[in-house]
Amino acid sequence: MEGVIDALTRDLLTQQAGFDWAVTEFVRVVDARLPPRVFYKHCPELSAGSVATPSGVPVHLQLLGSDPVALASNAQQALSLGAISIDLNFGCPAKLVNRHDGGASLLRQPDRVYRAVKAVAEALDGEIPVTAKIRLGFSDRRLAVACAQATEAGGAAQLVVHGRTRDEGYRPPAHWEWIGKVRHQVSIPVVANGDIWTLEDYWKARTLSGCEDVMLGRSALSDPWLAARIRHWQRTGERLPDTTWTMRANVLKRYADLQRRQLPDRVVVSLVKQWLAQMRQGNSEANQHFHRLKRLTDLDTLLNNLIPSTSLCCEPA
Ligand SMILES: Cc1cc2nc3c(=O)[nH]c(=O)nc-3n(C[C@H](O)[C@H](O)[C@H](O)COP(=O)(O)O)c2cc1C
């Protein structure tokens, strides 16, 4: 996820069980073949040979663009650097990206989705798979099935569907039943995405979409153990205990320790607070801690106060 999940975050998240694969932040493709350093920056795992996080979870490289020729050329560049899979982003709702004809803007013209996927599939020539990520449409859902079918016809091996249109942004609800409608019209595996914050959400999303597998976005940051809880339930039918604030705080501490090896403390403070802000979504306890900590500006003070000395501090009066 652009700006919030980099290689360090991928490393920390995938230390918990449950993730089958991870995706890089998107590499923006306009018209030129990008130099290797851009790919290494977005996907440092390319240097690791196996293109996986240190825990061994494969990392897929994501491209975002609209020009089939440029996408194909950059897919080849990524392949030459060792990429194991190319994911194409047709879901980004950012105004700037859409104005420049990227991300979800292509969902208005399924034939352009088709041409982009096909160009990349042909460039990769079966050496590694191409996968795609779409939303349900741009302004409405009329072209949801056509876009999904376009990815399959173009040669995508798998499709992630974020159950909202571009205009719906990140507003709940995600329309899991619509992901099911799309799934019925294609024969490639479909992964459901959007608003899966809890194990209960997973059950509902699975029931309504028919997809066994889901992609976690913001919720993986909010609850780094959610994937493990889902996977454990899939395998055993049992429920792991809920994630506590202490577990979350310890992830933030490890994250800060890793980030401060390469960045100044003032930047690390912002990054820790950014993750903390993500943690409060869908979790009232983390929200209380966010408000308790948000004004601290010194990194050590912030880290020392993550776990309050008295456990009563955040209990309701
Ligand atoms: C800050 C932010 C950055 C994102 N960056 C990307 C990205 O680079 N590539 C991508 O495929 N999706 C990206 N997404 C979308 C998420 O992957 C996901 O599809 C969306 O947030 C819905 O899932 P969720 O409800 O689990 O978060 C981003 C979302 C957010 C909020």
GROMACS .gro file of C-alpha atoms and ligand atoms in nm, residues 1-5 23-27 62 64 87-93 133-135 160-164 169-170 174 193-197 215-221 278 281, ligand 1:
model
   75
    1MET     CA    1   0.000   0.000   0.000
    2GLU     CA    2   0.153   0.321  -0.121
    3GLY     CA    3   0.304   0.529   0.157
    4VAL     CA    4   0.211   0.290   0.436
    5ILE     CA    5   0.344  -0.060   0.365
   23VAL     CA    6   0.234  -0.692  -0.290
   24THR     CA    7   0.466  -0.394  -0.326
   25GLU     CA    8   0.353  -0.035  -0.334
   26PHE     CA    9   0.272   0.044  -0.695
   27VAL     CA   10   0.546   0.141  -0.937
   62GLN     CA   11   0.280  -0.406  -0.871
   64LEU     CA   12   0.025   0.108  -1.223
   87ASP     CA   13   0.037  -0.735  -1.049
   88LEU     CA   14  -0.147  -0.460  -1.240
   89ASN     CA   15  -0.328  -0.196  -1.037
   90PHE     CA   16  -0.664  -0.089  -1.182
   91GLY     CA   17  -0.801   0.019  -0.847
   92CYS     CA   18  -0.619   0.331  -0.735
   93PRO     CA   19  -0.876   0.609  -0.674
  133LYS     CA   20  -0.653  -0.581  -0.905
  134ILE     CA   21  -0.977  -0.397  -0.987
  135ARG     CA   22  -1.255  -0.212  -0.812
  160VAL     CA   23  -0.832  -0.930  -0.667
  161VAL     CA   24  -1.161  -0.742  -0.650
  162HIS     CA   25  -1.197  -0.449  -0.410
  163GLY     CA   26  -1.572  -0.439  -0.349
  164ARG     CA   27  -1.625  -0.068  -0.409
  169GLY     CA   28  -1.339   0.563  -0.216
  170TYR     CA   29  -1.292   0.380   0.112
  174ALA     CA   30  -1.758  -0.297   0.065
  193ASN     CA   31  -1.090  -0.734  -0.077
  194GLY     CA   32  -1.235  -0.448   0.125
  195ASP     CA   33  -1.341  -0.385   0.483
  196ILE     CA   34  -1.240  -0.719   0.628
  197TRP     CA   35  -1.144  -0.598   0.976
  215MET     CA   36  -0.677  -0.963   0.063
  216LEU     CA   37  -0.622  -0.750   0.372
  217GLY     CA   38  -0.529  -0.386   0.326
  218ARG     CA   39  -0.574  -0.138   0.609
  219SER     CA   40  -0.686  -0.412   0.845
  220ALA     CA   41  -0.348  -0.587   0.825
  221LEU     CA   42  -0.199  -0.269   0.971
  278GLN     CA   43  -0.407   0.288   1.108
  281GLN     CA   44  -0.941   0.199   1.265
  318LIG     C1   45  -0.302   0.462   0.196
  318LIG     C2   46  -0.340   0.354   0.100
  318LIG     C3   47  -0.252   0.314   0.001
  318LIG     C4   48  -0.287   0.212  -0.089
  318LIG     N1   49  -0.196   0.174  -0.184
  318LIG     C5   50  -0.227   0.071  -0.267
  318LIG     C6   51  -0.133   0.024  -0.364
  318LIG     O1   52  -0.022   0.078  -0.377
  318LIG     N2   53  -0.170  -0.081  -0.442
  318LIG     C7   54  -0.293  -0.142  -0.428
  318LIG     O2   55  -0.321  -0.239  -0.500
  318LIG     N3   56  -0.382  -0.100  -0.340
  318LIG     C8   57  -0.352   0.004  -0.259
  318LIG     N4   58  -0.445   0.047  -0.167
  318LIG     C9   59  -0.576  -0.021  -0.160
  318LIG    C10   60  -0.573  -0.140  -0.063
  318LIG     O3   61  -0.483  -0.237  -0.110
  318LIG    C11   62  -0.711  -0.205  -0.052
  318LIG     O4   63  -0.752  -0.248  -0.178
  318LIG    C12   64  -0.817  -0.110   0.003
  318LIG     O5   65  -0.767  -0.034   0.111
  318LIG    C13   66  -0.941  -0.189   0.049
  318LIG     O6   67  -0.904  -0.290   0.138
  318LIG     P1   68  -0.910  -0.270   0.298
  318LIG     O7   69  -1.052  -0.228   0.330
  318LIG     O8   70  -0.870  -0.404   0.353
  318LIG     O9   71  -0.813  -0.161   0.330
  318LIG    C14   72  -0.413   0.150  -0.078
  318LIG    C15   73  -0.502   0.190   0.021
  318LIG    C16   74  -0.469   0.291   0.109
  318LIG    C17   75  -0.568   0.332   0.215
   0.00000   0.00000   0.00000
